[in-house]
PDB file of C-alpha atoms in Angstrom:
ATOM      1  CA  UNK A 197     -52.490  54.260  31.388  1.00  0.00           C
ATOM      2  CA  UNK A 198     -51.508  50.714  32.405  1.00  0.00           C
ATOM      3  CA  UNK A 199     -54.129  49.246  30.067  1.00  0.00           C
ATOM      4  CA  UNK A 200     -52.753  51.346  27.211  1.00  0.00           C
ATOM      5  CA  UNK A 201     -49.201  50.139  27.902  1.00  0.00           C
ATOM      6  CA  UNK A 202     -50.384  46.521  28.023  1.00  0.00           C
ATOM      7  CA  UNK A 203     -52.022  46.925  24.621  1.00  0.00           C
ATOM      8  CA  UNK A 204     -49.138  48.815  23.003  1.00  0.00           C
ATOM      9  CA  UNK A 205     -46.316  46.633  24.358  1.00  0.00           C
ATOM     10  CA  UNK A 206     -46.826  43.681  21.927  1.00  0.00           C
ATOM     11  CA  UNK A 207     -46.691  46.099  18.980  1.00  0.00           C
ATOM     12  CA  UNK A 208     -43.493  47.673  20.271  1.00  0.00           C
ATOM     13  CA  UNK A 209     -41.985  44.241  20.921  1.00  0.00           C
ATOM     14  CA  UNK A 210     -42.810  43.051  17.378  1.00  0.00           C
ATOM     15  CA  UNK A 211     -41.194  46.155  15.877  1.00  0.00           C
ATOM     16  CA  UNK A 212     -38.061  45.740  18.012  1.00  0.00           C
ATOM     17  CA  UNK A 213     -37.674  42.113  16.883  1.00  0.00           C
ATOM     18  CA  UNK A 214     -38.400  43.201  13.314  1.00  0.00           C
ATOM     19  CA  UNK A 215     -35.636  45.849  13.438  1.00  0.00           C
ATOM     20  CA  UNK A 216     -33.206  43.328  14.905  1.00  0.00           C
ATOM     21  CA  UNK A 217     -33.920  40.807  12.139  1.00  0.00           C
ATOM     22  CA  UNK A 218     -33.600  43.538   9.514  1.00  0.00           C
ATOM     23  CA  UNK A 219     -30.173  44.610  10.741  1.00  0.00           C
ATOM     24  CA  UNK A 220     -29.058  40.989  11.178  1.00  0.00           C
ATOM     25  CA  UNK A 221     -30.207  39.665   7.790  1.00  0.00           C
ATOM     26  CA  UNK A 222     -30.075  42.891   5.801  1.00  0.00           C
ATOM     27  CA  UNK A 223     -32.688  45.355   4.566  1.00  0.00           C
ATOM     28  CA  UNK A 224     -32.599  43.810   1.086  1.00  0.00           C
ATOM     29  CA  UNK A 225     -34.250  40.644   2.437  1.00  0.00           C
ATOM     30  CA  UNK A 226     -36.128  41.973   5.482  1.00  0.00           C
ATOM     31  CA  UNK A 227     -36.860  45.687   5.052  1.00  0.00           C
ATOM     32  CA  UNK A 228     -37.004  47.875   8.149  1.00  0.00           C
ATOM     33  CA  UNK A 229     -40.472  48.576   9.607  1.00  0.00           C
ATOM     34  CA  UNK A 230     -40.241  52.288   8.741  1.00  0.00           C
ATOM     35  CA  UNK A 231     -39.582  51.382   5.079  1.00  0.00           C
ATOM     36  CA  UNK A 232     -42.584  49.022   5.001  1.00  0.00           C
ATOM     37  CA  UNK A 233     -44.907  51.467   6.785  1.00  0.00           C
ATOM     38  CA  UNK A 234     -43.823  54.202   4.386  1.00  0.00           C
ATOM     39  CA  UNK A 235     -44.560  52.056   1.333  1.00  0.00           C
ATOM     40  CA  UNK A 236     -47.918  50.971   2.776  1.00  0.00           C
ATOM     41  CA  UNK A 237     -48.920  54.580   3.415  1.00  0.00           C
ATOM     42  CA  UNK A 238     -48.023  55.498  -0.180  1.00  0.00           C
ATOM     43  CA  UNK A 239     -50.010  52.520  -1.497  1.00  0.00           C
ATOM     44  CA  UNK A 240     -53.002  53.556   0.596  1.00  0.00           C
ATOM     45  CA  UNK A 241     -52.787  57.184  -0.482  1.00  0.00           C
ATOM     46  CA  UNK A 242     -52.600  56.400  -4.192  1.00  0.00           C
ATOM     47  CA  UNK A 243     -55.280  53.705  -3.822  1.00  0.00           C
ATOM     48  CA  UNK A 244     -53.178  50.906  -5.304  1.00  0.00           C
ATOM     49  CA  UNK A 245     -53.610  48.481  -2.418  1.00  0.00           C
ATOM     50  CA  UNK A 246     -57.152  49.512  -1.508  1.00  0.00           C
ATOM     51  CA  UNK A 247     -58.539  47.604  -4.492  1.00  0.00           C
ATOM     52  CA  UNK A 248     -56.729  44.447  -3.386  1.00  0.00           C
ATOM     53  CA  UNK A 249     -57.932  44.881   0.198  1.00  0.00           C
ATOM     54  CA  UNK A 250     -61.468  45.485  -1.061  1.00  0.00           C
ATOM     55  CA  UNK A 251     -61.563  42.258  -3.094  1.00  0.00           C
ATOM     56  CA  UNK A 252     -60.160  40.170  -0.230  1.00  0.00           C
ATOM     57  CA  UNK A 253     -62.566  41.751   2.239  1.00  0.00           C
ATOM     58  CA  UNK A 254     -65.540  41.175  -0.068  1.00  0.00           C
ATOM     59  CA  UNK A 255     -64.698  37.500  -0.497  1.00  0.00           C
ATOM     60  CA  UNK A 256     -64.341  36.810   3.193  1.00  0.00           C
ATOM     61  CA  UNK A 257     -67.385  38.875   4.244  1.00  0.00           C
ATOM     62  CA  UNK A 258     -69.635  37.080   1.745  1.00  0.00           C
ATOM     63  CA  UNK A 259     -68.284  33.727   2.949  1.00  0.00           C
ATOM     64  CA  UNK A 260     -68.920  34.685   6.595  1.00  0.00           C
ATOM     65  CA  UNK A 261     -72.469  35.769   5.746  1.00  0.00           C
ATOM     66  CA  UNK A 262     -73.250  32.502   3.953  1.00  0.00           C
ATOM     67  CA  UNK A 263     -71.699  30.441   6.753  1.00  0.00           C
ATOM     68  CA  UNK A 264     -73.761  32.260   9.379  1.00  0.00           C
ATOM     69  CA  UNK A 265     -77.026  31.946   7.446  1.00  0.00           C
ATOM     70  CA  UNK A 266     -76.545  28.207   6.881  1.00  0.00           C
ATOM     71  CA  UNK A 267     -74.368  27.073   9.794  1.00  0.00           C
ATOM     72  CA  UNK A 268     -76.137  28.714  12.735  1.00  0.00           C
ATOM     73  CA  UNK A 269     -79.660  27.342  12.011  1.00  0.00           C
ATOM     74  CA  UNK A 270     -78.230  23.867  11.377  1.00  0.00           C
ATOM     75  CA  UNK A 271     -76.273  24.014  14.625  1.00  0.00           C
ATOM     76  CA  UNK A 272     -79.278  25.170  16.634  1.00  0.00           C
ATOM     77  CA  UNK A 273     -81.485  22.455  15.123  1.00  0.00           C
ATOM     78  CA  UNK A 274     -78.824  19.844  15.822  1.00  0.00           C
ATOM     79  CA  UNK A 275     -78.467  21.007  19.418  1.00  0.00           C
ATOM     80  CA  UNK A 276     -82.213  21.127  20.011  1.00  0.00           C
ATOM     81  CA  UNK A 277     -83.111  17.789  18.439  1.00  0.00           C
ATOM     82  CA  UNK A 278     -81.245  14.570  19.263  1.00  0.00           C
ATOM     83  CA  UNK A 279     -82.462  12.803  16.116  1.00  0.00           C
ATOM     84  CA  UNK A 280     -81.171  15.581  13.856  1.00  0.00           C
ATOM     85  CA  UNK A 281     -77.927  15.654  15.840  1.00  0.00           C
ATOM     86  CA  UNK A 282     -77.518  11.886  15.492  1.00  0.00           C
ATOM     87  CA  UNK A 283     -77.971  12.110  11.737  1.00  0.00           C
ATOM     88  CA  UNK A 284     -76.092  15.342  11.021  1.00  0.00           C
ATOM     89  CA  UNK A 285     -73.114  15.232  13.405  1.00  0.00           C
ATOM     90  CA  UNK A 286     -71.393  12.235  11.709  1.00  0.00           C
ATOM     91  CA  UNK A 287     -71.415  14.175   8.433  1.00  0.00           C
ATOM     92  CA  UNK A 288     -69.803  17.174  10.138  1.00  0.00           C
ATOM     93  CA  UNK A 289     -67.247  14.966  11.905  1.00  0.00           C
ATOM     94  CA  UNK A 290     -66.334  13.382   8.568  1.00  0.00           C
ATOM     95  CA  UNK A 291     -65.898  16.617   6.600  1.00  0.00           C
ATOM     96  CA  UNK A 292     -64.666  19.028   9.289  1.00  0.00           C
ATOM     97  CA  UNK A 293     -61.139  17.559   9.791  1.00  0.00           C
ATOM     98  CA  UNK A 294     -60.368  17.518   6.042  1.00  0.00           C
ATOM     99  CA  UNK A 295     -57.999  20.376   5.083  1.00  0.00           C
ATOM    100  CA  UNK A 296     -60.346  22.677   3.215  1.00  0.00           C
ATOM    101  CA  UNK A 297     -57.701  23.684   0.702  1.00  0.00           C
ATOM    102  CA  UNK A 298     -58.130  20.157  -0.704  1.00  0.00           C
ATOM    103  CA  UNK A 299     -61.561  21.242  -1.979  1.00  0.00           C
ATOM    104  CA  UNK A 300     -60.092  24.012  -4.179  1.00  0.00           C
ATOM    105  CA  UNK A 301     -59.757  21.837  -7.333  1.00  0.00           C
ATOM    106  CA  UNK A 302     -63.318  20.584  -6.798  1.00  0.00           C
ATOM    107  CA  UNK A 303     -64.731  24.112  -6.526  1.00  0.00           C
ATOM    108  CA  UNK A 304     -62.722  25.278  -9.535  1.00  0.00           C
ATOM    109  CA  UNK A 305     -64.242  22.445 -11.580  1.00  0.00           C
ATOM    110  CA  UNK A 306     -67.755  23.212 -10.299  1.00  0.00           C
ATOM    111  CA  UNK A 307     -67.715  27.021 -10.198  1.00  0.00           C
ATOM    112  CA  UNK A 308     -64.845  28.067 -12.448  1.00  0.00           C
ATOM    113  CA  UNK A 309     -61.804  30.192 -11.716  1.00  0.00           C
ATOM    114  CA  UNK A 310     -63.675  33.287 -10.543  1.00  0.00           C
ATOM    115  CA  UNK A 311     -64.679  34.583  -7.124  1.00  0.00           C
ATOM    116  CA  UNK A 312     -67.408  31.986  -6.513  1.00  0.00           C
ATOM    117  CA  UNK A 313     -64.923  29.130  -6.121  1.00  0.00           C
ATOM    118  CA  UNK A 314     -62.855  31.201  -3.668  1.00  0.00           C
ATOM    119  CA  UNK A 315     -65.915  32.206  -1.647  1.00  0.00           C
ATOM    120  CA  UNK A 316     -67.139  28.608  -1.496  1.00  0.00           C
ATOM    121  CA  UNK A 317     -63.739  27.480  -0.256  1.00  0.00           C
ATOM    122  CA  UNK A 318     -63.834  30.073   2.540  1.00  0.00           C
ATOM    123  CA  UNK A 319     -67.422  29.046   3.265  1.00  0.00           C
ATOM    124  CA  UNK A 320     -66.329  25.443   3.915  1.00  0.00           C
ATOM    125  CA  UNK A 321     -63.655  26.707   6.313  1.00  0.00           C
ATOM    126  CA  UNK A 322     -66.210  28.614   8.382  1.00  0.00           C
ATOM    127  CA  UNK A 323     -69.488  26.730   8.204  1.00  0.00           C
ATOM    128  CA  UNK A 324     -68.471  23.550  10.052  1.00  0.00           C
ATOM    129  CA  UNK A 325     -66.972  25.541  12.917  1.00  0.00           C
ATOM    130  CA  UNK A 326     -70.172  27.580  13.236  1.00  0.00           C
ATOM    131  CA  UNK A 327     -72.361  24.470  13.126  1.00  0.00           C
ATOM    132  CA  UNK A 328     -70.391  22.864  15.955  1.00  0.00           C
ATOM    133  CA  UNK A 329     -70.263  26.114  17.946  1.00  0.00           C
ATOM    134  CA  UNK A 330     -74.036  26.608  17.723  1.00  0.00           C
ATOM    135  CA  UNK A 331     -74.737  22.955  18.507  1.00  0.00           C
ATOM    136  CA  UNK A 332     -72.434  22.887  21.529  1.00  0.00           C
ATOM    137  CA  UNK A 333     -73.811  26.214  22.739  1.00  0.00           C
ATOM    138  CA  UNK A 334     -77.302  24.727  22.659  1.00  0.00           C
ATOM    139  CA  UNK A 335     -76.201  21.654  24.606  1.00  0.00           C
ATOM    140  CA  UNK A 336     -74.665  23.823  27.326  1.00  0.00           C
ATOM    141  CA  UNK A 337     -77.990  25.500  28.147  1.00  0.00           C
ATOM    142  CA  UNK A 338     -78.924  24.442  31.703  1.00  0.00           C
ATOM    143  CA  UNK A 339     -81.990  22.217  31.916  1.00  0.00           C
ATOM    144  CA  UNK A 340     -83.552  24.729  34.333  1.00  0.00           C
ATOM    145  CA  UNK A 341     -83.698  27.326  31.557  1.00  0.00           C
ATOM    146  CA  UNK A 342     -85.642  24.935  29.334  1.00  0.00           C
ATOM    147  CA  UNK A 343     -88.071  24.270  32.170  1.00  0.00           C
ATOM    148  CA  UNK A 344     -88.595  27.990  32.714  1.00  0.00           C
ATOM    149  CA  UNK A 345     -89.416  28.712  29.059  1.00  0.00           C
ATOM    150  CA  UNK A 346     -91.779  25.717  29.016  1.00  0.00           C
ATOM    151  CA  UNK A 347     -93.550  26.985  32.136  1.00  0.00           C
ATOM    152  CA  UNK A 348     -93.849  30.422  30.558  1.00  0.00           C
ATOM    153  CA  UNK A 349     -95.183  28.748  27.388  1.00  0.00           C
ATOM    154  CA  UNK A 350     -92.979  30.813  25.117  1.00  0.00           C
ATOM    155  CA  UNK A 351     -93.465  30.433  21.394  1.00  0.00           C
ATOM    156  CA  UNK A 352     -90.722  28.907  19.219  1.00  0.00           C
ATOM    157  CA  UNK A 353     -89.827  32.396  18.011  1.00  0.00           C
ATOM    158  CA  UNK A 354     -89.474  33.705  21.581  1.00  0.00           C
ATOM    159  CA  UNK A 355     -87.395  30.672  22.563  1.00  0.00           C
ATOM    160  CA  UNK A 356     -85.087  31.362  19.650  1.00  0.00           C
ATOM    161  CA  UNK A 357     -84.694  35.068  20.407  1.00  0.00           C
ATOM    162  CA  UNK A 358     -84.646  34.974  24.218  1.00  0.00           C
ATOM    163  CA  UNK A 359     -82.895  31.686  24.959  1.00  0.00           C
ATOM    164  CA  UNK A 360     -81.248  29.940  22.030  1.00  0.00           C
ATOM    165  CA  UNK A 361     -79.459  32.827  20.289  1.00  0.00           C
ATOM    166  CA  UNK A 362     -78.119  34.448  23.498  1.00  0.00           C
ATOM    167  CA  UNK A 363     -76.855  31.033  24.590  1.00  0.00           C
ATOM    168  CA  UNK A 364     -74.928  30.298  21.373  1.00  0.00           C
ATOM    169  CA  UNK A 365     -73.595  33.805  20.661  1.00  0.00           C
ATOM    170  CA  UNK A 366     -70.410  33.526  22.792  1.00  0.00           C
ATOM    171  CA  UNK A 367     -69.453  30.261  21.080  1.00  0.00           C
ATOM    172  CA  UNK A 368     -70.202  31.753  17.666  1.00  0.00           C
ATOM    173  CA  UNK A 369     -68.004  34.783  18.283  1.00  0.00           C
ATOM    174  CA  UNK A 370     -65.142  32.559  19.446  1.00  0.00           C
ATOM    175  CA  UNK A 371     -65.511  30.361  16.365  1.00  0.00           C
ATOM    176  CA  UNK A 372     -65.558  33.392  14.092  1.00  0.00           C
ATOM    177  CA  UNK A 373     -62.313  34.678  15.576  1.00  0.00           C
ATOM    178  CA  UNK A 374     -60.623  31.333  14.955  1.00  0.00           C
ATOM    179  CA  UNK A 375     -62.280  30.879  11.576  1.00  0.00           C
ATOM    180  CA  UNK A 376     -61.201  34.271  10.280  1.00  0.00           C
ATOM    181  CA  UNK A 377     -57.562  33.475  10.981  1.00  0.00           C
ATOM    182  CA  UNK A 378     -57.803  30.177   9.094  1.00  0.00           C
ATOM    183  CA  UNK A 379     -59.870  31.775   6.319  1.00  0.00           C
ATOM    184  CA  UNK A 380     -57.299  34.481   5.657  1.00  0.00           C
ATOM    185  CA  UNK A 381     -54.581  31.834   5.356  1.00  0.00           C
ATOM    186  CA  UNK A 382     -56.713  29.897   2.860  1.00  0.00           C
ATOM    187  CA  UNK A 383     -57.657  33.107   1.049  1.00  0.00           C
ATOM    188  CA  UNK A 384     -53.988  34.038   0.662  1.00  0.00           C
ATOM    189  CA  UNK A 385     -53.386  30.701  -1.059  1.00  0.00           C
ATOM    190  CA  UNK A 386     -56.401  30.670  -3.357  1.00  0.00           C
ATOM    191  CA  UNK A 387     -55.921  34.303  -4.455  1.00  0.00           C
ATOM    192  CA  UNK A 388     -52.865  33.141  -6.377  1.00  0.00           C
ATOM    193  CA  UNK A 389     -55.069  31.269  -8.853  1.00  0.00           C
ATOM    194  CA  UNK A 390     -56.605  33.028 -11.853  1.00  0.00           C
ATOM    195  CA  UNK A 391     -56.982  36.445 -10.243  1.00  0.00           C
ATOM    196  CA  UNK A 392     -55.327  39.830 -10.444  1.00  0.00           C
ATOM    197  CA  UNK A 393     -56.885  41.341  -7.321  1.00  0.00           C
ATOM    198  CA  UNK A 394     -56.540  40.407  -3.670  1.00  0.00           C
ATOM    199  CA  UNK A 395     -53.928  40.701  -0.926  1.00  0.00           C
ATOM    200  CA  UNK A 396     -52.618  37.192  -1.654  1.00  0.00           C
ATOM    201  CA  UNK A 397     -52.021  38.103  -5.295  1.00  0.00           C
ATOM    202  CA  UNK A 398     -50.436  41.430  -4.307  1.00  0.00           C
ATOM    203  CA  UNK A 399     -47.939  39.804  -1.905  1.00  0.00           C
ATOM    204  CA  UNK A 400     -46.900  37.018  -4.266  1.00  0.00           C
ATOM    205  CA  UNK A 401     -46.680  39.353  -7.261  1.00  0.00           C
ATOM    206  CA  UNK A 402     -44.297  41.649  -5.362  1.00  0.00           C
ATOM    207  CA  UNK A 403     -42.310  38.602  -4.261  1.00  0.00           C
ATOM    208  CA  UNK A 404     -41.901  37.464  -7.874  1.00  0.00           C
ATOM    209  CA  UNK A 405     -40.890  41.014  -8.828  1.00  0.00           C
ATOM    210  CA  UNK A 406     -38.244  40.878  -6.035  1.00  0.00           C
ATOM    211  CA  UNK A 407     -39.865  43.934  -4.433  1.00  0.00           C
ATOM    212  CA  UNK A 408     -39.554  42.860  -0.819  1.00  0.00           C
ATOM    213  CA  UNK A 409     -40.658  46.215   0.578  1.00  0.00           C
ATOM    214  CA  UNK A 410     -43.898  45.901  -1.387  1.00  0.00           C
ATOM    215  CA  UNK A 411     -44.223  42.265  -0.342  1.00  0.00           C
ATOM    216  CA  UNK A 412     -43.918  43.138   3.342  1.00  0.00           C
ATOM    217  CA  UNK A 413     -46.322  46.042   2.853  1.00  0.00           C
ATOM    218  CA  UNK A 414     -48.876  43.538   1.534  1.00  0.00           C
ATOM    219  CA  UNK A 415     -48.262  41.226   4.498  1.00  0.00           C
ATOM    220  CA  UNK A 416     -48.734  44.181   6.836  1.00  0.00           C
ATOM    221  CA  UNK A 417     -51.969  45.095   5.060  1.00  0.00           C
ATOM    222  CA  UNK A 418     -53.170  41.509   5.507  1.00  0.00           C
ATOM    223  CA  UNK A 419     -52.341  41.674   9.216  1.00  0.00           C
ATOM    224  CA  UNK A 420     -54.256  44.957   9.561  1.00  0.00           C
ATOM    225  CA  UNK A 421     -57.227  43.440   7.722  1.00  0.00           C
ATOM    226  CA  UNK A 422     -57.274  40.513  10.143  1.00  0.00           C
ATOM    227  CA  UNK A 423     -56.890  42.876  13.086  1.00  0.00           C
ATOM    228  CA  UNK A 424     -59.826  44.972  11.874  1.00  0.00           C
ATOM    229  CA  UNK A 425     -62.114  41.973  11.372  1.00  0.00           C
ATOM    230  CA  UNK A 426     -61.328  40.404  14.748  1.00  0.00           C
ATOM    231  CA  UNK A 427     -61.626  43.777  16.513  1.00  0.00           C
ATOM    232  CA  UNK A 428     -65.056  44.241  14.920  1.00  0.00           C
ATOM    233  CA  UNK A 429     -66.109  40.834  16.249  1.00  0.00           C
ATOM    234  CA  UNK A 430     -64.923  41.909  19.710  1.00  0.00           C
ATOM    235  CA  UNK A 431     -67.094  45.029  19.435  1.00  0.00           C
ATOM    236  CA  UNK A 432     -70.124  42.952  18.445  1.00  0.00           C
ATOM    237  CA  UNK A 433     -69.479  40.559  21.334  1.00  0.00           C
ATOM    238  CA  UNK A 434     -69.276  43.443  23.813  1.00  0.00           C
ATOM    239  CA  UNK A 435     -72.532  44.814  22.421  1.00  0.00           C
ATOM    240  CA  UNK A 436     -74.601  41.636  22.237  1.00  0.00           C
ATOM    241  CA  UNK A 437     -73.000  39.623  25.063  1.00  0.00           C
ATOM    242  CA  UNK A 438     -72.896  42.262  27.771  1.00  0.00           C
ATOM    243  CA  UNK A 439     -73.160  39.654  30.529  1.00  0.00           C
ATOM    244  CA  UNK A 440     -69.729  38.358  29.497  1.00  0.00           C
ATOM    245  CA  UNK A 441     -68.248  41.828  29.952  1.00  0.00           C
ATOM    246  CA  UNK A 442     -69.857  41.980  33.401  1.00  0.00           C
ATOM    247  CA  UNK A 443     -68.380  38.602  34.371  1.00  0.00           C
ATOM    248  CA  UNK A 444     -64.898  39.547  33.179  1.00  0.00           C
ATOM    249  CA  UNK A 445     -65.093  42.772  35.143  1.00  0.00           C
ATOM    250  CA  UNK A 446     -66.403  41.475  38.445  1.00  0.00           C
ATOM    251  CA  UNK A 447     -65.484  37.789  38.587  1.00  0.00           C
ATOM    252  CA  UNK A 448     -61.897  37.163  39.708  1.00  0.00           C
TER     253      UNK A 448
END
């Protein structure tokens, strides 16, 4: 019961503050939560917003998949080989701090105004974080573990499956949680260019139509999308990093 109250309290607190702001500013500018939830339910039932959610979800899932396929192997190689790390890390350090939204005009020129340019922009947000997470996870492996796998004469495949991947998974999950938050912010921005589908387009279109209830319903849908993605990552972490769950439970 206490765990349930701890989880539900932030939601209650947000709604209380939301109601207070609504009454203070006025429902014309900040609609009440019940008005927004009601509109969102109607939009979900008639399927209007599901198409926008589907397009946004597709873009970010494809970008995450590409970033994982490319970023994780590069990070593992960089962490396992000092020469590769010495050559590759300066490139990452140079490109990683640049605000990725600055690449949007470049990707529009290269890939056009469609989904590919948006996916590539999200890819650049995620891939550098995953490269660094995998590399740092590799460097944190105790030297004793490397000695054990060498004594056991494990193949490269077994080293990857039994040592490298389990060692980098916690860092990867943490990076994904952070990256998804940044990616959704970038996605919101880029979905306002040459598209008619996506949560970003839906929110800004309702704003321009002075439909603030619809606008807040879109923002709420975006928040629920982020909550669903991050919760799914938590589930995967609990499944594939069970030793972390054990440590959290028994280590004070």
